[in-house]
């Protein structure tokens, strides 16, 4: 995961998704930009890690994702539970 600012898009860019992982099963893709976790904006890796560390095992997670290939509506939401 790397920080990324793409014009008006701020967040954390996904650079790898492990096959068979929770993220893969939920539909996260390489080059997705995670803009928020459970409605908390994440602007960088530190923000992302902080939000994730505050969640309990089994707690639902909703990611707000910017995916460029979905023009004209590039924002989607992915839901899953933390293992």
mmCIF file of N, CA, C and O in Angstrom:
data_model
loop_
_atom_site.group_PDB
_atom_site.id
_atom_site.type_symbol
_atom_site.label_atom_id
_atom_site.label_comp_id
_atom_site.label_asym_id
_atom_site.label_seq_id
_atom_site.Cartn_x
_atom_site.Cartn_y
_atom_site.Cartn_z
ATOM 1 N N UNK A 1 0.855 -1.178 0.000
ATOM 2 C CA UNK A 1 0.000 0.000 0.000
ATOM 3 C C UNK A 1 0.890 1.226 0.000
ATOM 4 O O UNK A 1 1.868 1.294 0.721
ATOM 5 N N UNK A 2 0.548 2.191 -0.833
ATOM 6 C CA UNK A 2 1.286 3.453 -0.867
ATOM 7 C C UNK A 2 0.315 4.610 -0.803
ATOM 8 O O UNK A 2 -0.854 4.462 -1.125
ATOM 9 N N UNK A 3 0.820 5.746 -0.357
ATOM 10 C CA UNK A 3 -0.005 6.945 -0.334
ATOM 11 C C UNK A 3 -0.133 7.462 -1.764
ATOM 12 O O UNK A 3 0.767 7.350 -2.564
ATOM 13 N N UNK A 4 -1.259 8.081 -2.039
ATOM 14 C CA UNK A 4 -1.444 8.568 -3.398
ATOM 15 C C UNK A 4 -2.369 9.768 -3.401
ATOM 16 O O UNK A 4 -3.398 9.769 -2.740
ATOM 17 N N UNK A 5 -1.997 10.792 -4.131
ATOM 18 C CA UNK A 5 -2.868 11.935 -4.350
ATOM 19 C C UNK A 5 -3.080 12.060 -5.848
ATOM 20 O O UNK A 5 -2.140 12.305 -6.589
ATOM 21 N N UNK A 6 -4.296 11.845 -6.296
ATOM 22 C CA UNK A 6 -4.614 11.855 -7.731
ATOM 23 C C UNK A 6 -5.591 12.991 -8.004
ATOM 24 O O UNK A 6 -6.786 12.794 -8.085
ATOM 25 N N UNK A 7 -5.076 14.191 -8.121
ATOM 26 C CA UNK A 7 -5.971 15.320 -8.295
ATOM 27 C C UNK A 7 -6.799 15.482 -7.044
ATOM 28 O O UNK A 7 -6.283 15.804 -6.000
ATOM 29 N N UNK A 8 -8.091 15.231 -7.135
ATOM 30 C CA UNK A 8 -8.976 15.366 -5.985
ATOM 31 C C UNK A 8 -9.106 14.073 -5.186
ATOM 32 O O UNK A 8 -9.805 14.034 -4.199
ATOM 33 N N UNK A 9 -8.434 13.020 -5.609
ATOM 34 C CA UNK A 9 -8.518 11.737 -4.925
ATOM 35 C C UNK A 9 -7.362 11.626 -3.939
ATOM 36 O O UNK A 9 -6.207 11.691 -4.313
ATOM 37 N N UNK A 10 -7.697 11.475 -2.659
ATOM 38 C CA UNK A 10 -6.682 11.290 -1.623
ATOM 39 C C UNK A 10 -6.946 9.955 -0.947
ATOM 40 O O UNK A 10 -8.097 9.625 -0.649
ATOM 41 N N UNK A 11 -5.895 9.205 -0.707
ATOM 42 C CA UNK A 11 -6.080 7.940 -0.020
ATOM 43 C C UNK A 11 -4.847 7.083 -0.108
ATOM 44 O O UNK A 11 -3.742 7.571 -0.299
ATOM 45 N N UNK A 12 -5.061 5.791 0.019
ATOM 46 C CA UNK A 12 -3.990 4.815 0.021
ATOM 47 C C UNK A 12 -4.212 3.881 -1.160
ATOM 48 O O UNK A 12 -5.259 3.241 -1.266
ATOM 49 N N UNK A 13 -3.213 3.821 -2.054
ATOM 50 C CA UNK A 13 -3.344 2.987 -3.249
ATOM 51 C C UNK A 13 -2.932 1.554 -2.943
ATOM 52 O O UNK A 13 -1.917 1.315 -2.293
ATOM 53 N N UNK A 14 -3.734 0.616 -3.419
ATOM 54 C CA UNK A 14 -3.449 -0.809 -3.258
ATOM 55 C C UNK A 14 -2.462 -1.216 -4.350
ATOM 56 O O UNK A 14 -2.727 -1.011 -5.530
ATOM 57 N N UNK A 15 -1.331 -1.787 -3.940
ATOM 58 C CA UNK A 15 -0.341 -2.217 -4.930
ATOM 59 C C UNK A 15 -0.249 -3.735 -5.051
ATOM 60 O O UNK A 15 0.398 -4.242 -5.961
ATOM 61 N N UNK A 16 -0.911 -4.453 -4.108
ATOM 62 C CA UNK A 16 -0.920 -5.915 -4.186
ATOM 63 C C UNK A 16 -2.115 -6.448 -3.401
ATOM 64 O O UNK A 16 -2.453 -5.932 -2.344
ATOM 65 N N UNK A 17 -2.729 -7.489 -3.943
ATOM 66 C CA UNK A 17 -3.810 -8.194 -3.240
ATOM 67 C C UNK A 17 -3.467 -9.680 -3.298
ATOM 68 O O UNK A 17 -3.329 -10.244 -4.378
ATOM 69 N N UNK A 18 -3.311 -10.304 -2.129
ATOM 70 C CA UNK A 18 -2.983 -11.722 -2.079
ATOM 71 C C UNK A 18 -4.188 -12.561 -2.492
ATOM 72 O O UNK A 18 -5.292 -12.360 -2.000
ATOM 73 N N UNK A 19 -3.938 -13.499 -3.395
ATOM 74 C CA UNK A 19 -4.997 -14.404 -3.842
ATOM 75 C C UNK A 19 -5.535 -15.180 -2.649
ATOM 76 O O UNK A 19 -4.772 -15.664 -1.815
ATOM 77 N N UNK A 20 -6.850 -15.271 -2.543
ATOM 78 C CA UNK A 20 -7.496 -16.011 -1.469
ATOM 79 C C UNK A 20 -7.587 -15.267 -0.145
ATOM 80 O O UNK A 20 -8.129 -15.789 0.817
ATOM 81 N N UNK A 21 -7.084 -14.034 -0.097
ATOM 82 C CA UNK A 21 -7.156 -13.244 1.138
ATOM 83 C C UNK A 21 -8.553 -12.659 1.308
ATOM 84 O O UNK A 21 -9.375 -12.678 0.394
ATOM 85 N N UNK A 22 -8.828 -12.126 2.503
ATOM 86 C CA UNK A 22 -10.107 -11.470 2.765
ATOM 87 C C UNK A 22 -10.307 -10.318 1.786
ATOM 88 O O UNK A 22 -11.394 -10.124 1.249
ATOM 89 N N UNK A 23 -9.250 -9.564 1.533
ATOM 90 C CA UNK A 23 -9.325 -8.433 0.594
ATOM 91 C C UNK A 23 -9.670 -8.906 -0.814
ATOM 92 O O UNK A 23 -10.481 -8.285 -1.503
ATOM 93 N N UNK A 24 -9.066 -10.002 -1.243
ATOM 94 C CA UNK A 24 -9.344 -10.574 -2.558
ATOM 95 C C UNK A 24 -10.794 -11.042 -2.626
ATOM 96 O O UNK A 24 -11.508 -10.736 -3.583
ATOM 97 N N UNK A 25 -11.229 -11.765 -1.602
ATOM 98 C CA UNK A 25 -12.612 -12.252 -1.565
ATOM 99 C C UNK A 25 -13.620 -11.105 -1.578
ATOM 100 O O UNK A 25 -14.705 -11.224 -2.139
ATOM 101 N N UNK A 26 -13.250 -9.971 -0.957
ATOM 102 C CA UNK A 26 -14.151 -8.815 -0.899
ATOM 103 C C UNK A 26 -14.180 -8.048 -2.217
ATOM 104 O O UNK A 26 -15.083 -7.248 -2.456
ATOM 105 N N UNK A 27 -13.185 -8.265 -3.087
ATOM 106 C CA UNK A 27 -13.178 -7.606 -4.389
ATOM 107 C C UNK A 27 -12.209 -6.452 -4.527
ATOM 108 O O UNK A 27 -12.256 -5.721 -5.514
ATOM 109 N N UNK A 28 -11.303 -6.277 -3.574
ATOM 110 C CA UNK A 28 -10.298 -5.222 -3.672
ATOM 111 C C UNK A 28 -9.373 -5.526 -4.833
ATOM 112 O O UNK A 28 -9.000 -6.684 -5.059
ATOM 113 N N UNK A 29 -8.993 -4.501 -5.593
ATOM 114 C CA UNK A 29 -8.163 -4.677 -6.787
ATOM 115 C C UNK A 29 -6.913 -3.816 -6.697
ATOM 116 O O UNK A 29 -6.909 -2.755 -6.060
ATOM 117 N N UNK A 30 -5.865 -4.266 -7.381
ATOM 118 C CA UNK A 30 -4.648 -3.469 -7.507
ATOM 119 C C UNK A 30 -5.008 -2.149 -8.177
ATOM 120 O O UNK A 30 -5.833 -2.123 -9.103
ATOM 121 N N UNK A 31 -4.437 -1.067 -7.704
ATOM 122 C CA UNK A 31 -4.667 0.314 -8.162
ATOM 123 C C UNK A 31 -5.934 0.945 -7.597
ATOM 124 O O UNK A 31 -6.197 2.115 -7.879
ATOM 125 N N UNK A 32 -6.720 0.208 -6.806
ATOM 126 C CA UNK A 32 -7.817 0.851 -6.077
ATOM 127 C C UNK A 32 -7.195 1.856 -5.111
ATOM 128 O O UNK A 32 -6.096 1.632 -4.591
ATOM 129 N N UNK A 33 -7.901 2.941 -4.858
ATOM 130 C CA UNK A 33 -7.458 3.912 -3.866
ATOM 131 C C UNK A 33 -8.473 3.894 -2.729
ATOM 132 O O UNK A 33 -9.653 4.191 -2.936
ATOM 133 N N UNK A 34 -8.018 3.519 -1.541
ATOM 134 C CA UNK A 34 -8.889 3.483 -0.363
ATOM 135 C C UNK A 34 -8.973 4.902 0.180
ATOM 136 O O UNK A 34 -7.977 5.469 0.615
ATOM 137 N N UNK A 35 -10.170 5.485 0.113
ATOM 138 C CA UNK A 35 -10.378 6.864 0.561
ATOM 139 C C UNK A 35 -10.862 6.940 2.007
ATOM 140 O O UNK A 35 -10.605 7.929 2.691
ATOM 141 N N UNK A 36 -11.577 5.902 2.448
ATOM 142 C CA UNK A 36 -12.116 5.914 3.809
ATOM 143 C C UNK A 36 -12.325 4.487 4.291
ATOM 144 O O UNK A 36 -12.575 3.578 3.502
ATOM 145 N N UNK A 37 -12.211 4.324 5.612
ATOM 146 C CA UNK A 37 -12.487 3.056 6.275
ATOM 147 C C UNK A 37 -13.543 3.341 7.334
ATOM 148 O O UNK A 37 -13.333 4.180 8.217
ATOM 149 N N UNK A 38 -14.690 2.681 7.205
ATOM 150 C CA UNK A 38 -15.813 2.907 8.126
ATOM 151 C C UNK A 38 -16.094 4.404 8.304
ATOM 152 O O UNK A 38 -16.222 4.908 9.419
ATOM 153 N N UNK A 39 -16.163 5.092 7.195
ATOM 154 C CA UNK A 39 -16.486 6.523 7.112
ATOM 155 C C UNK A 39 -15.404 7.450 7.670
ATOM 156 O O UNK A 39 -15.620 8.645 7.790
ATOM 157 N N UNK A 40 -14.251 6.904 8.014
ATOM 158 C CA UNK A 40 -13.141 7.728 8.477
ATOM 159 C C UNK A 40 -12.167 7.905 7.317
ATOM 160 O O UNK A 40 -11.603 6.931 6.817
ATOM 161 N N UNK A 41 -11.981 9.141 6.888
ATOM 162 C CA UNK A 41 -11.106 9.428 5.758
ATOM 163 C C UNK A 41 -9.680 9.007 6.079
ATOM 164 O O UNK A 41 -9.193 9.217 7.189
ATOM 165 N N UNK A 42 -9.030 8.391 5.099
ATOM 166 C CA UNK A 42 -7.619 8.046 5.231
ATOM 167 C C UNK A 42 -6.850 8.751 4.123
ATOM 168 O O UNK A 42 -7.147 8.599 2.956
ATOM 169 N N UNK A 43 -5.887 9.561 4.522
ATOM 170 C CA UNK A 43 -5.100 10.334 3.558
ATOM 171 C C UNK A 43 -3.740 9.718 3.302
ATOM 172 O O UNK A 43 -3.079 10.056 2.334
ATOM 173 N N UNK A 44 -3.311 8.823 4.206
ATOM 174 C CA UNK A 44 -1.985 8.223 4.064
ATOM 175 C C UNK A 44 -1.961 6.877 4.784
ATOM 176 O O UNK A 44 -2.944 6.479 5.417
ATOM 177 N N UNK A 45 -0.836 6.201 4.692
ATOM 178 C CA UNK A 45 -0.704 4.868 5.275
ATOM 179 C C UNK A 45 -0.875 4.905 6.788
ATOM 180 O O UNK A 45 -1.492 4.006 7.368
ATOM 181 N N UNK A 46 -0.358 5.947 7.433
ATOM 182 C CA UNK A 46 -0.487 6.049 8.886
ATOM 183 C C UNK A 46 -1.961 6.130 9.303
ATOM 184 O O UNK A 46 -2.379 5.469 10.256
ATOM 185 N N UNK A 47 -2.749 6.946 8.598
ATOM 186 C CA UNK A 47 -4.192 7.036 8.876
ATOM 187 C C UNK A 47 -4.852 5.665 8.725
ATOM 188 O O UNK A 47 -5.654 5.243 9.554
ATOM 189 N N UNK A 48 -4.509 4.977 7.637
ATOM 190 C CA UNK A 48 -5.093 3.673 7.338
ATOM 191 C C UNK A 48 -4.791 2.678 8.455
ATOM 192 O O UNK A 48 -5.683 2.014 8.979
ATOM 193 N N UNK A 49 -3.516 2.603 8.855
ATOM 194 C CA UNK A 49 -3.119 1.676 9.915
ATOM 195 C C UNK A 49 -3.787 2.024 11.242
ATOM 196 O O UNK A 49 -4.196 1.134 11.991
ATOM 197 N N UNK A 50 -3.909 3.302 11.527
ATOM 198 C CA UNK A 50 -4.536 3.745 12.776
ATOM 199 C C UNK A 50 -5.997 3.302 12.844
ATOM 200 O O UNK A 50 -6.456 2.793 13.870
ATOM 201 N N UNK A 51 -6.725 3.505 11.749
ATOM 202 C CA UNK A 51 -8.139 3.107 11.736
ATOM 203 C C UNK A 51 -8.265 1.592 11.874
ATOM 204 O O UNK A 51 -9.064 1.097 12.661
ATOM 205 N N UNK A 52 -7.459 0.836 11.120
ATOM 206 C CA UNK A 52 -7.539 -0.621 11.193
ATOM 207 C C UNK A 52 -7.188 -1.140 12.582
ATOM 208 O O UNK A 52 -7.822 -2.074 13.077
ATOM 209 N N UNK A 53 -6.199 -0.534 13.224
ATOM 210 C CA UNK A 53 -5.785 -1.009 14.548
ATOM 211 C C UNK A 53 -6.854 -0.757 15.614
ATOM 212 O O UNK A 53 -6.845 -1.403 16.658
ATOM 213 N N UNK A 54 -7.764 0.172 15.339
ATOM 214 C CA UNK A 54 -8.823 0.472 16.308
ATOM 215 C C UNK A 54 -9.999 -0.496 16.203
ATOM 216 O O UNK A 54 -10.892 -0.490 17.044
ATOM 217 N N UNK A 55 -9.991 -1.352 15.175
ATOM 218 C CA UNK A 55 -11.093 -2.293 14.960
ATOM 219 C C UNK A 55 -10.827 -3.625 15.647
ATOM 220 O O UNK A 55 -9.680 -4.061 15.755
ATOM 221 N N UNK A 56 -11.876 -4.265 16.092
ATOM 222 C CA UNK A 56 -11.779 -5.575 16.723
ATOM 223 C C UNK A 56 -11.928 -6.681 15.690
ATOM 224 O O UNK A 56 -12.558 -6.488 14.645
ATOM 225 N N UNK A 57 -11.390 -7.847 16.010
ATOM 226 C CA UNK A 57 -11.532 -9.014 15.155
ATOM 227 C C UNK A 57 -13.016 -9.305 14.949
ATOM 228 O O UNK A 57 -13.799 -9.268 15.891
ATOM 229 N N UNK A 58 -13.405 -9.574 13.697
ATOM 230 C CA UNK A 58 -14.791 -9.867 13.369
ATOM 231 C C UNK A 58 -15.660 -8.649 13.141
ATOM 232 O O UNK A 58 -16.798 -8.766 12.711
ATOM 233 N N UNK A 59 -15.111 -7.468 13.425
ATOM 234 C CA UNK A 59 -15.878 -6.229 13.237
ATOM 235 C C UNK A 59 -16.035 -5.932 11.748
ATOM 236 O O UNK A 59 -15.097 -6.108 10.975
ATOM 237 N N UNK A 60 -17.220 -5.489 11.331
ATOM 238 C CA UNK A 60 -17.424 -5.163 9.912
ATOM 239 C C UNK A 60 -16.534 -4.000 9.478
ATOM 240 O O UNK A 60 -16.298 -3.069 10.242
ATOM 241 N N UNK A 61 -16.065 -4.088 8.246
ATOM 242 C CA UNK A 61 -15.249 -3.033 7.656
ATOM 243 C C UNK A 61 -15.899 -2.627 6.344
ATOM 244 O O UNK A 61 -16.245 -3.481 5.526
ATOM 245 N N UNK A 62 -16.074 -1.327 6.144
ATOM 246 C CA UNK A 62 -16.582 -0.806 4.875
ATOM 247 C C UNK A 62 -15.521 0.143 4.328
ATOM 248 O O UNK A 62 -15.143 1.112 4.980
ATOM 249 N N UNK A 63 -15.022 -0.167 3.141
ATOM 250 C CA UNK A 63 -14.032 0.665 2.488
ATOM 251 C C UNK A 63 -14.698 1.509 1.406
ATOM 252 O O UNK A 63 -15.474 0.976 0.610
ATOM 253 N N UNK A 64 -14.398 2.792 1.384
ATOM 254 C CA UNK A 64 -14.798 3.632 0.259
ATOM 255 C C UNK A 64 -13.618 3.615 -0.695
ATOM 256 O O UNK A 64 -12.508 3.990 -0.338
ATOM 257 N N UNK A 65 -13.870 3.155 -1.907
ATOM 258 C CA UNK A 65 -12.822 2.921 -2.903
ATOM 259 C C UNK A 65 -13.016 3.825 -4.112
ATOM 260 O O UNK A 65 -14.141 3.989 -4.590
ATOM 261 N N UNK A 66 -11.917 4.369 -4.614
ATOM 262 C CA UNK A 66 -11.917 5.062 -5.895
ATOM 263 C C UNK A 66 -11.276 4.104 -6.888
ATOM 264 O O UNK A 66 -10.136 3.669 -6.707
ATOM 265 N N UNK A 67 -12.023 3.739 -7.933
ATOM 266 C CA UNK A 67 -11.530 2.830 -8.974
ATOM 267 C C UNK A 67 -11.702 3.511 -10.316
ATOM 268 O O UNK A 67 -12.811 3.633 -10.830
ATOM 269 N N UNK A 68 -10.599 3.956 -10.901
ATOM 270 C CA UNK A 68 -10.629 4.765 -12.123
ATOM 271 C C UNK A 68 -11.408 4.129 -13.266
ATOM 272 O O UNK A 68 -12.063 4.812 -14.016
ATOM 273 N N UNK A 69 -11.355 2.834 -13.406
ATOM 274 C CA UNK A 69 -11.986 2.171 -14.550
ATOM 275 C C UNK A 69 -13.506 2.173 -14.495
ATOM 276 O O UNK A 69 -14.161 1.704 -15.400
ATOM 277 N N UNK A 70 -14.074 2.705 -13.427
ATOM 278 C CA UNK A 70 -15.529 2.726 -13.287
ATOM 279 C C UNK A 70 -16.133 4.072 -13.682
ATOM 280 O O UNK A 70 -17.206 4.425 -13.238
ATOM 281 N N UNK A 71 -15.448 4.834 -14.508
ATOM 282 C CA UNK A 71 -15.933 6.130 -14.968
ATOM 283 C C UNK A 71 -17.307 5.946 -15.587
ATOM 284 O O UNK A 71 -17.512 4.990 -16.312
ATOM 285 N N UNK A 72 -18.284 6.783 -15.378
ATOM 286 C CA UNK A 72 -18.265 8.079 -14.717
ATOM 287 C C UNK A 72 -18.520 8.018 -13.212
ATOM 288 O O UNK A 72 -18.533 9.036 -12.553
ATOM 289 N N UNK A 73 -18.754 6.834 -12.640
ATOM 290 C CA UNK A 73 -19.005 6.707 -11.194
ATOM 291 C C UNK A 73 -17.909 5.840 -10.577
ATOM 292 O O UNK A 73 -18.128 4.660 -10.312
ATOM 293 N N UNK A 74 -16.726 6.429 -10.328
ATOM 294 C CA UNK A 74 -15.582 5.618 -9.910
ATOM 295 C C UNK A 74 -15.549 5.234 -8.433
ATOM 296 O O UNK A 74 -14.659 4.523 -8.021
ATOM 297 N N UNK A 75 -16.514 5.688 -7.632
ATOM 298 C CA UNK A 75 -16.481 5.372 -6.205
ATOM 299 C C UNK A 75 -17.404 4.201 -5.885
ATOM 300 O O UNK A 75 -18.568 4.187 -6.289
ATOM 301 N N UNK A 76 -16.858 3.226 -5.168
ATOM 302 C CA UNK A 76 -17.635 2.064 -4.764
ATOM 303 C C UNK A 76 -17.381 1.795 -3.279
ATOM 304 O O UNK A 76 -16.481 2.373 -2.682
ATOM 305 N N UNK A 77 -18.171 0.919 -2.709
ATOM 306 C CA UNK A 77 -18.001 0.511 -1.318
ATOM 307 C C UNK A 77 -17.834 -0.992 -1.271
ATOM 308 O O UNK A 77 -18.551 -1.720 -1.943
ATOM 309 N N UNK A 78 -16.866 -1.447 -0.473
ATOM 310 C CA UNK A 78 -16.604 -2.859 -0.291
ATOM 311 C C UNK A 78 -16.763 -3.163 1.190
ATOM 312 O O UNK A 78 -16.183 -2.470 2.030
ATOM 313 N N UNK A 79 -17.523 -4.191 1.506
ATOM 314 C CA UNK A 79 -17.760 -4.567 2.911
ATOM 315 C C UNK A 79 -17.231 -5.965 3.183
ATOM 316 O O UNK A 79 -17.370 -6.863 2.346
ATOM 317 N N UNK A 80 -16.641 -6.141 4.349
ATOM 318 C CA UNK A 80 -16.191 -7.448 4.811
ATOM 319 C C UNK A 80 -15.939 -7.354 6.312
ATOM 320 O O UNK A 80 -16.015 -6.278 6.887
ATOM 321 N N UNK A 81 -15.645 -8.481 6.944
ATOM 322 C CA UNK A 81 -15.351 -8.504 8.377
ATOM 323 C C UNK A 81 -13.871 -8.727 8.582
ATOM 324 O O UNK A 81 -13.250 -9.507 7.841
ATOM 325 N N UNK A 82 -13.324 -8.060 9.580
ATOM 326 C CA UNK A 82 -11.910 -8.242 9.898
ATOM 327 C C UNK A 82 -11.716 -9.644 10.481
ATOM 328 O O UNK A 82 -12.439 -10.040 11.380
ATOM 329 N N UNK A 83 -10.718 -10.388 9.957
ATOM 330 C CA UNK A 83 -10.483 -11.740 10.481
ATOM 331 C C UNK A 83 -9.980 -11.703 11.917
ATOM 332 O O UNK A 83 -9.509 -10.737 12.400
#
